[in-house]
C-alpha cells in the first residue's frame, strides 16, 4: 500500500509513521505536515503545507494513494469553539476533499474516546469531532472510519510527546493492569490502521477494544 499520513510531528502521527516505515506491506509514505518530520527513509516523501485549508480540491500531489491516516489535530484545552472547529472540522474536511474522495481510497480519522456521534452533547470537543466523523462518512471513500483511542502508550523511538507524558510514563504498567480498557499502545493503533486499510472493517467507529483486536489480528498474519 501507498499511504498518506498527517500529523507526523505530533504523538499519534509520529507513532503511526514509525510503524509504517517498518511494515513490509507499506511501500510508500507521503507525510503531509506544516513542518518537516526530521526523518529520512527510502519509503518516505514529505509535502510541507503551512495551511491545509489552502490545499486545492483534488490536489495532484495527493493522488495515487490507497489510504490516508489522518492523525493531525490539537487539544481543546483553553481553545474557544470557533478556533477548535476550524482546526478540527474545517481543516480535516478540506484535506479529505483535497484527496479527491473515491472508492479506491480508505480514510482513517483519529478522533478519540468519548467522541459524540449525536453532535448534541455538552462537551464541545466531542461534538465537533462527532460532526467530523459523521461528515467524513458521507464522502465517497472506499471506507471512512473514526478511530477512538483513549490513553496511548508511545513507543521508545518517539520524540514528539506532550510534556506531561514524562511525568505519567511510570503509570502505564499500573493502568495496563487496573484499567486495560482505556489503553492502547501506539504500535497497536498503527497496526490496526494498517489492517483496516488493507482489509476493511465491519464497523465505522473503532474503539479501544477494536484497536486491540485488529492489532492482534494483524500480528497473526
CSV table of N, CA, C and O in Angstrom, one decimal, residues 31-127:
chain,number,residue,atom,x,y,z
A,31,UNK,N,4.2,12.0,3.9
A,31,UNK,CA,3.8,12.8,5.1
A,31,UNK,C,3.4,14.2,4.7
A,31,UNK,O,4.2,14.9,3.9
A,32,UNK,N,2.2,14.6,5.1
A,32,UNK,CA,1.8,16.0,4.8
A,32,UNK,C,1.7,16.7,6.1
A,32,UNK,O,0.9,16.3,7.0
A,33,UNK,N,2.5,17.7,6.3
A,33,UNK,CA,2.6,18.4,7.6
A,33,UNK,C,3.0,19.9,7.4
A,33,UNK,O,3.5,20.3,6.3
A,34,UNK,N,2.8,20.6,8.4
A,34,UNK,CA,3.3,22.0,8.4
A,34,UNK,C,4.8,22.2,8.5
A,34,UNK,O,5.3,23.2,8.2
A,35,UNK,N,5.4,21.1,9.1
A,35,UNK,CA,6.8,21.2,9.4
A,35,UNK,C,7.5,19.8,8.9
A,35,UNK,O,6.8,18.8,9.0
A,36,UNK,N,8.7,19.8,8.6
A,36,UNK,CA,9.4,18.6,8.2
A,36,UNK,C,9.4,17.6,9.4
A,36,UNK,O,9.5,18.1,10.6
A,37,UNK,N,9.4,16.4,9.1
A,37,UNK,CA,9.4,15.4,10.2
A,37,UNK,C,10.8,15.2,10.8
A,37,UNK,O,10.9,14.7,12.0
A,38,UNK,N,11.8,15.6,10.1
A,38,UNK,CA,13.2,15.3,10.6
A,38,UNK,C,13.7,13.9,10.4
A,38,UNK,O,14.8,13.6,10.9
A,39,UNK,N,12.9,13.1,9.7
A,39,UNK,CA,13.3,11.7,9.4
A,39,UNK,C,13.6,11.5,7.9
A,39,UNK,O,13.0,12.1,7.1
A,40,UNK,N,14.6,10.6,7.7
A,40,UNK,CA,14.9,10.3,6.3
A,40,UNK,C,14.8,8.8,6.2
A,40,UNK,O,15.3,8.0,7.0
A,41,UNK,N,14.1,8.4,5.1
A,41,UNK,CA,13.8,6.9,4.9
A,41,UNK,C,13.5,6.8,3.4
A,41,UNK,O,12.9,7.6,2.8
A,42,UNK,N,13.9,5.6,2.9
A,42,UNK,CA,13.6,5.4,1.4
A,42,UNK,C,12.2,5.4,1.1
A,42,UNK,O,11.8,5.7,0.0
A,43,UNK,N,11.3,5.0,2.0
A,43,UNK,CA,9.9,5.0,1.8
A,43,UNK,C,9.2,6.3,1.9
A,43,UNK,O,8.1,6.5,1.4
A,44,UNK,N,9.9,7.3,2.5
A,44,UNK,CA,9.2,8.5,3.0
A,44,UNK,C,9.4,9.7,2.0
A,44,UNK,O,10.5,10.0,1.7
A,45,UNK,N,8.3,10.3,1.7
A,45,UNK,CA,8.3,11.6,1.0
A,45,UNK,C,7.5,12.6,1.9
A,45,UNK,O,6.7,12.2,2.7
A,46,UNK,N,7.9,13.9,1.7
A,46,UNK,CA,7.2,14.9,2.5
A,46,UNK,C,6.6,16.0,1.6
A,46,UNK,O,7.2,16.4,0.6
A,47,UNK,N,5.5,16.4,2.0
A,47,UNK,CA,4.8,17.5,1.4
A,47,UNK,C,4.5,18.6,2.5
A,47,UNK,O,3.6,18.3,3.3
A,48,UNK,N,5.2,19.7,2.5
A,48,UNK,CA,5.1,20.7,3.5
A,48,UNK,C,4.0,21.7,3.1
A,48,UNK,O,4.1,22.3,2.1
A,49,UNK,N,2.9,21.7,3.9
A,49,UNK,CA,1.8,22.6,3.6
A,49,UNK,C,1.5,23.5,4.9
A,49,UNK,O,1.0,23.0,5.9
A,50,UNK,N,1.8,24.7,4.8
A,50,UNK,CA,1.6,25.6,6.0
A,50,UNK,C,0.2,25.7,6.5
A,50,UNK,O,-0.1,25.8,7.7
A,51,UNK,N,-0.8,25.5,5.6
A,51,UNK,CA,-2.2,25.6,6.0
A,51,UNK,C,-3.0,24.6,5.1
A,51,UNK,O,-3.1,24.8,3.9
A,52,UNK,N,-3.5,23.6,5.7
A,52,UNK,CA,-4.3,22.6,5.0
A,52,UNK,C,-5.5,23.2,4.3
A,52,UNK,O,-6.0,22.7,3.3
A,53,UNK,N,-6.0,24.3,4.9
A,53,UNK,CA,-7.2,25.0,4.2
A,53,UNK,C,-6.9,25.6,2.9
A,53,UNK,O,-7.8,25.9,2.1
A,54,UNK,N,-5.6,25.7,2.6
A,54,UNK,CA,-5.2,26.3,1.3
A,54,UNK,C,-5.0,25.2,0.2
A,54,UNK,O,-4.8,25.6,-1.0
A,55,UNK,N,-5.1,24.0,0.6
A,55,UNK,CA,-5.0,22.9,-0.4
A,55,UNK,C,-6.1,22.9,-1.4
A,55,UNK,O,-7.3,23.1,-1.1
A,56,UNK,N,-5.8,22.8,-2.7
A,56,UNK,CA,-6.9,22.7,-3.7
A,56,UNK,C,-7.6,21.4,-3.7
A,56,UNK,O,-7.0,20.4,-3.3
A,57,UNK,N,-8.9,21.4,-4.0
A,57,UNK,CA,-9.6,20.1,-4.2
A,57,UNK,C,-8.9,19.3,-5.3
A,57,UNK,O,-8.4,19.8,-6.3
A,58,UNK,N,-8.8,18.0,-5.0
A,58,UNK,CA,-8.1,17.1,-6.0
A,58,UNK,C,-6.7,17.4,-6.2
A,58,UNK,O,-6.2,17.5,-7.4
A,59,UNK,N,-6.0,17.7,-5.2
A,59,UNK,CA,-4.5,18.1,-5.3
A,59,UNK,C,-3.8,17.0,-6.0
A,59,UNK,O,-3.8,15.9,-5.5
A,60,UNK,N,-3.0,17.4,-7.0
A,60,UNK,CA,-2.3,16.4,-7.8
A,60,UNK,C,-1.2,15.7,-7.0
A,60,UNK,O,-0.9,14.5,-7.2
A,61,UNK,N,-0.7,16.3,-6.0
A,61,UNK,CA,0.4,15.7,-5.2
A,61,UNK,C,-0.2,14.7,-4.2
A,61,UNK,O,0.6,13.9,-3.7
A,62,UNK,N,-1.5,14.6,-4.1
A,62,UNK,CA,-2.1,13.6,-3.2
A,62,UNK,C,-2.7,12.5,-3.9
A,62,UNK,O,-3.4,11.6,-3.3
A,63,UNK,N,-2.5,12.4,-5.2
A,63,UNK,CA,-3.1,11.3,-6.0
A,63,UNK,C,-2.3,10.0,-6.0
A,63,UNK,O,-1.1,10.1,-5.8
A,64,UNK,N,-3.0,8.9,-6.2
A,64,UNK,CA,-2.3,7.6,-6.3
A,64,UNK,C,-2.1,6.9,-5.0
A,64,UNK,O,-1.3,5.9,-5.0
A,65,UNK,N,-2.7,7.3,-3.9
A,65,UNK,CA,-2.5,6.6,-2.6
A,65,UNK,C,-3.7,5.8,-2.3
A,65,UNK,O,-4.9,6.0,-2.7
A,66,UNK,N,-3.5,4.7,-1.5
A,66,UNK,CA,-4.5,3.7,-1.2
A,66,UNK,C,-5.3,4.1,0.1
A,66,UNK,O,-6.4,3.7,0.3
A,67,UNK,N,-4.6,4.8,1.0
A,67,UNK,CA,-5.2,5.2,2.3
A,67,UNK,C,-4.7,6.5,2.8
A,67,UNK,O,-3.5,6.8,2.5
A,68,UNK,N,-5.5,7.1,3.7
A,68,UNK,CA,-5.0,8.3,4.4
A,68,UNK,C,-5.2,8.0,5.9
A,68,UNK,O,-6.3,7.7,6.3
A,69,UNK,N,-4.1,8.2,6.7
A,69,UNK,CA,-4.2,8.1,8.1
A,69,UNK,C,-4.1,9.5,8.7
A,69,UNK,O,-3.0,10.1,8.8
A,70,UNK,N,-5.3,10.0,9.0
A,70,UNK,CA,-5.4,11.4,9.4
A,70,UNK,C,-5.2,11.5,10.9
A,70,UNK,O,-6.1,11.3,11.7
A,71,UNK,N,-4.0,11.9,11.3
A,71,UNK,CA,-3.6,12.0,12.7
A,71,UNK,C,-3.4,13.4,13.2
A,71,UNK,O,-2.9,13.6,14.4
A,72,UNK,N,-3.6,14.4,12.4
A,72,UNK,CA,-3.4,15.8,12.8
A,72,UNK,C,-4.5,16.3,13.7
A,72,UNK,O,-5.6,15.8,13.7
A,73,UNK,N,-4.2,17.2,14.6
A,73,UNK,CA,-5.2,17.8,15.5
A,73,UNK,C,-4.6,18.6,16.6
A,73,UNK,O,-3.4,18.6,16.7
A,74,UNK,N,-5.4,19.2,17.4
A,74,UNK,CA,-5.0,20.0,18.6
A,74,UNK,C,-5.8,19.6,19.8
A,74,UNK,O,-6.9,19.0,19.7
A,75,UNK,N,-5.3,19.9,20.9
A,75,UNK,CA,-6.0,19.8,22.2
A,75,UNK,C,-7.1,20.9,22.3
A,75,UNK,O,-6.9,22.0,21.8
A,76,UNK,N,-8.2,20.5,22.9
A,76,UNK,CA,-9.2,21.5,23.1
A,76,UNK,C,-9.0,22.4,24.3
A,76,UNK,O,-9.7,23.4,24.6
A,77,UNK,N,-8.0,22.1,25.1
A,77,UNK,CA,-7.8,22.8,26.4
A,77,UNK,C,-7.4,24.3,26.1
A,77,UNK,O,-6.5,24.6,25.4
A,78,UNK,N,-8.2,25.2,26.7
A,78,UNK,CA,-8.0,26.6,26.5
A,78,UNK,C,-8.3,27.1,25.1
A,78,UNK,O,-8.0,28.3,24.9
A,79,UNK,N,-9.0,26.4,24.3
A,79,UNK,CA,-9.3,26.8,22.9
A,79,UNK,C,-10.8,27.1,22.8
A,79,UNK,O,-11.6,26.2,23.2
A,80,UNK,N,-11.2,28.2,22.2
A,80,UNK,CA,-12.6,28.5,22.0
A,80,UNK,C,-13.1,27.7,20.9
A,80,UNK,O,-12.4,27.3,20.0
A,81,UNK,N,-14.5,27.5,20.9
A,81,UNK,CA,-15.1,26.6,20.0
A,81,UNK,C,-14.9,27.0,18.5
A,81,UNK,O,-14.6,26.1,17.7
A,82,UNK,N,-15.0,28.3,18.1
A,82,UNK,CA,-14.7,28.6,16.7
A,82,UNK,C,-13.4,28.2,16.2
A,82,UNK,O,-13.2,27.7,15.1
A,83,UNK,N,-12.3,28.4,17.0
A,83,UNK,CA,-11.0,28.1,16.6
A,83,UNK,C,-10.8,26.6,16.6
A,83,UNK,O,-10.3,26.0,15.6
A,84,UNK,N,-11.4,25.9,17.6
A,84,UNK,CA,-11.3,24.4,17.6
A,84,UNK,C,-12.0,23.8,16.4
A,84,UNK,O,-11.5,22.9,15.8
A,85,UNK,N,-13.1,24.3,16.1
A,85,UNK,CA,-13.9,23.8,15.0
A,85,UNK,C,-13.2,24.0,13.7
A,85,UNK,O,-13.2,23.2,12.8
A,86,UNK,N,-12.5,25.2,13.5
A,86,UNK,CA,-11.8,25.4,12.3
A,86,UNK,C,-10.6,24.4,12.1
A,86,UNK,O,-10.5,23.9,11.0
A,87,UNK,N,-9.9,24.2,13.2
A,87,UNK,CA,-8.8,23.3,13.1
A,87,UNK,C,-9.2,21.8,13.0
A,87,UNK,O,-8.7,21.0,12.2
A,88,UNK,N,-10.2,21.5,13.7
A,88,UNK,CA,-10.7,20.1,13.8
A,88,UNK,C,-11.6,19.7,12.7
A,88,UNK,O,-11.4,18.6,12.1
A,89,UNK,N,-12.6,20.5,12.4
A,89,UNK,CA,-13.6,20.1,11.4
A,89,UNK,C,-13.2,20.7,10.0
A,89,UNK,O,-13.1,19.9,9.0
A,90,UNK,N,-13.1,22.0,9.9
A,90,UNK,CA,-12.9,22.6,8.6
A,90,UNK,C,-11.6,22.1,7.9
A,90,UNK,O,-11.6,21.8,6.7
A,91,UNK,N,-10.5,22.0,8.7
A,91,UNK,CA,-9.3,21.6,8.2
A,91,UNK,C,-9.3,20.2,7.7
A,91,UNK,O,-8.8,19.8,6.7
A,92,UNK,N,-9.9,19.3,8.5
A,92,UNK,CA,-10.0,17.9,8.2
A,92,UNK,C,-10.8,17.7,6.9
A,92,UNK,O,-10.4,16.9,6.0
A,93,UNK,N,-11.9,18.4,6.8
A,93,UNK,CA,-12.8,18.2,5.6
A,93,UNK,C,-12.1,18.8,4.4
A,93,UNK,O,-12.2,18.2,3.3
A,94,UNK,N,-11.4,19.9,4.5
A,94,UNK,CA,-10.7,20.4,3.4
A,94,UNK,C,-9.6,19.4,2.9
A,94,UNK,O,-9.4,19.3,1.7
A,95,UNK,N,-8.9,18.8,3.9
A,95,UNK,CA,-7.9,17.8,3.5
A,95,UNK,C,-8.5,16.6,2.8
A,95,UNK,O,-8.0,16.1,1.8
A,96,UNK,N,-9.6,16.1,3.3
A,96,UNK,CA,-10.3,15.0,2.7
A,96,UNK,C,-10.7,15.3,1.3
A,96,UNK,O,-10.5,14.5,0.4
A,97,UNK,N,-11.2,16.5,1.0
A,97,UNK,CA,-11.6,16.9,-0.3
A,97,UNK,C,-10.4,17.1,-1.2
A,97,UNK,O,-10.5,16.9,-2.4
A,98,UNK,N,-9.3,17.5,-0.7
A,98,UNK,CA,-8.1,17.6,-1.5
A,98,UNK,C,-7.6,16.3,-2.0
A,98,UNK,O,-6.8,16.2,-3.0
A,99,UNK,N,-8.0,15.2,-1.3
A,99,UNK,CA,-7.6,13.8,-1.7
A,99,UNK,C,-8.4,13.3,-2.9
A,99,UNK,O,-8.1,12.2,-3.4
A,100,UNK,N,-9.4,14.0,-3.3
A,100,UNK,CA,-10.4,13.6,-4.3
A,100,UNK,C,-11.0,12.3,-3.8
A,100,UNK,O,-10.7,11.2,-4.3
A,101,UNK,N,-11.9,12.3,-2.9
A,101,UNK,CA,-12.6,11.1,-2.3
A,101,UNK,C,-13.1,10.2,-3.4
A,101,UNK,O,-13.8,10.6,-4.4
A,102,UNK,N,-12.7,8.9,-3.3
A,102,UNK,CA,-13.0,7.9,-4.3
A,102,UNK,C,-13.1,6.6,-3.7
A,102,UNK,O,-12.5,6.3,-2.7
A,103,UNK,N,-13.7,5.6,-4.4
A,103,UNK,CA,-13.9,4.3,-3.8
A,103,UNK,C,-12.6,3.4,-3.8
A,103,UNK,O,-12.7,2.2,-3.4
A,104,UNK,N,-11.5,4.0,-4.2
A,104,UNK,CA,-10.3,3.2,-4.1
A,104,UNK,C,-9.5,3.6,-2.9
A,104,UNK,O,-8.4,2.9,-2.6
A,105,UNK,N,-9.9,4.5,-2.1
A,105,UNK,CA,-9.1,5.0,-1.0
A,105,UNK,C,-9.9,4.9,0.3
A,105,UNK,O,-11.1,5.1,0.4
A,106,UNK,N,-9.2,4.5,1.4
A,106,UNK,CA,-9.7,4.4,2.7
A,106,UNK,C,-9.2,5.6,3.5
A,106,UNK,O,-8.0,6.0,3.5
A,107,UNK,N,-10.1,6.3,4.3
A,107,UNK,CA,-9.8,7.4,5.1
A,107,UNK,C,-10.0,7.1,6.5
A,107,UNK,O,-11.1,6.8,7.0
A,108,UNK,N,-8.9,7.1,7.3
A,108,UNK,CA,-9.0,6.8,8.7
A,108,UNK,C,-8.7,8.0,9.5
A,108,UNK,O,-7.6,8.6,9.4
A,109,UNK,N,-9.7,8.4,10.4
A,109,UNK,CA,-9.6,9.7,11.1
A,109,UNK,C,-9.4,9.4,12.6
A,109,UNK,O,-10.3,8.7,13.2
A,110,UNK,N,-8.4,9.9,13.2
A,110,UNK,CA,-8.2,9.7,14.6
A,110,UNK,C,-8.9,10.8,15.4
A,110,UNK,O,-8.6,11.9,15.4
A,111,UNK,N,-10.0,10.3,16.1
A,111,UNK,CA,-10.8,11.3,16.8
A,111,UNK,C,-10.5,11.1,18.3
A,111,UNK,O,-9.7,11.8,18.9
A,112,UNK,N,-11.1,10.1,19.0
A,112,UNK,CA,-10.7,9.9,20.4
A,112,UNK,C,-11.9,9.3,21.1
A,112,UNK,O,-13.1,9.5,20.8
A,113,UNK,N,-11.6,8.6,22.2
A,113,UNK,CA,-12.7,8.0,23.1
A,113,UNK,C,-13.5,9.1,23.6
A,113,UNK,O,-13.0,10.2,24.0
A,114,UNK,N,-14.8,8.9,23.6
A,114,UNK,CA,-15.7,9.9,24.1
A,114,UNK,C,-16.3,10.9,23.0
A,114,UNK,O,-17.1,11.7,23.3
A,115,UNK,N,-15.9,10.7,21.8
A,115,UNK,CA,-16.4,11.5,20.7
A,115,UNK,C,-17.9,11.3,20.6
A,115,UNK,O,-18.5,10.2,20.8
A,116,UNK,N,-18.7,12.4,20.4
A,116,UNK,CA,-20.1,12.4,20.4
A,116,UNK,C,-20.7,12.3,19.0
A,116,UNK,O,-20.9,13.3,18.3
A,117,UNK,N,-21.2,11.1,18.6
A,117,UNK,CA,-21.7,10.9,17.3
A,117,UNK,C,-23.1,11.6,17.1
A,117,UNK,O,-23.5,11.9,16.0
A,118,UNK,N,-23.8,11.9,18.2
A,118,UNK,CA,-25.0,12.6,18.1
A,118,UNK,C,-24.9,14.1,17.8
A,118,UNK,O,-25.8,14.7,17.4
A,119,UNK,N,-23.7,14.6,18.1
A,119,UNK,CA,-23.3,16.0,17.9
A,119,UNK,C,-24.2,16.9,18.8
A,119,UNK,O,-24.2,18.1,18.6
A,120,UNK,N,-24.8,16.4,19.9
A,120,UNK,CA,-25.7,17.2,20.7
A,120,UNK,C,-25.3,17.2,22.2
A,120,UNK,O,-26.0,17.9,23.0
A,121,UNK,N,-24.2,16.6,22.5
A,121,UNK,CA,-23.8,16.6,23.9
A,121,UNK,C,-23.2,17.9,24.4
A,121,UNK,O,-23.1,18.9,23.7
A,122,UNK,N,-22.9,18.0,25.7
A,122,UNK,CA,-22.5,19.2,26.4
A,122,UNK,C,-21.0,19.5,26.2
A,122,UNK,O,-20.5,20.6,26.3
A,123,UNK,N,-20.2,18.4,25.8
A,123,UNK,CA,-18.8,18.6,25.7
A,123,UNK,C,-18.4,19.1,24.3
A,123,UNK,O,-18.7,18.4,23.3
A,124,UNK,N,-17.8,20.3,24.2
A,124,UNK,CA,-17.6,20.9,22.9
A,124,UNK,C,-16.7,20.1,22.0
A,124,UNK,O,-17.1,19.8,20.8
A,125,UNK,N,-15.6,19.6,22.4
A,125,UNK,CA,-14.7,18.9,21.5
A,125,UNK,C,-15.3,17.6,21.0
A,125,UNK,O,-15.1,17.2,19.8
A,126,UNK,N,-16.1,16.9,21.9
A,126,UNK,CA,-16.7,15.7,21.5
A,126,UNK,C,-17.8,15.9,20.4
A,126,UNK,O,-17.9,15.1,19.5
A,127,UNK,N,-18.5,17.0,20.5
A,127,UNK,CA,-19.5,17.4,19.4
A,127,UNK,C,-18.8,17.6,18.1
A,127,UNK,O,-19.2,17.2,17.0
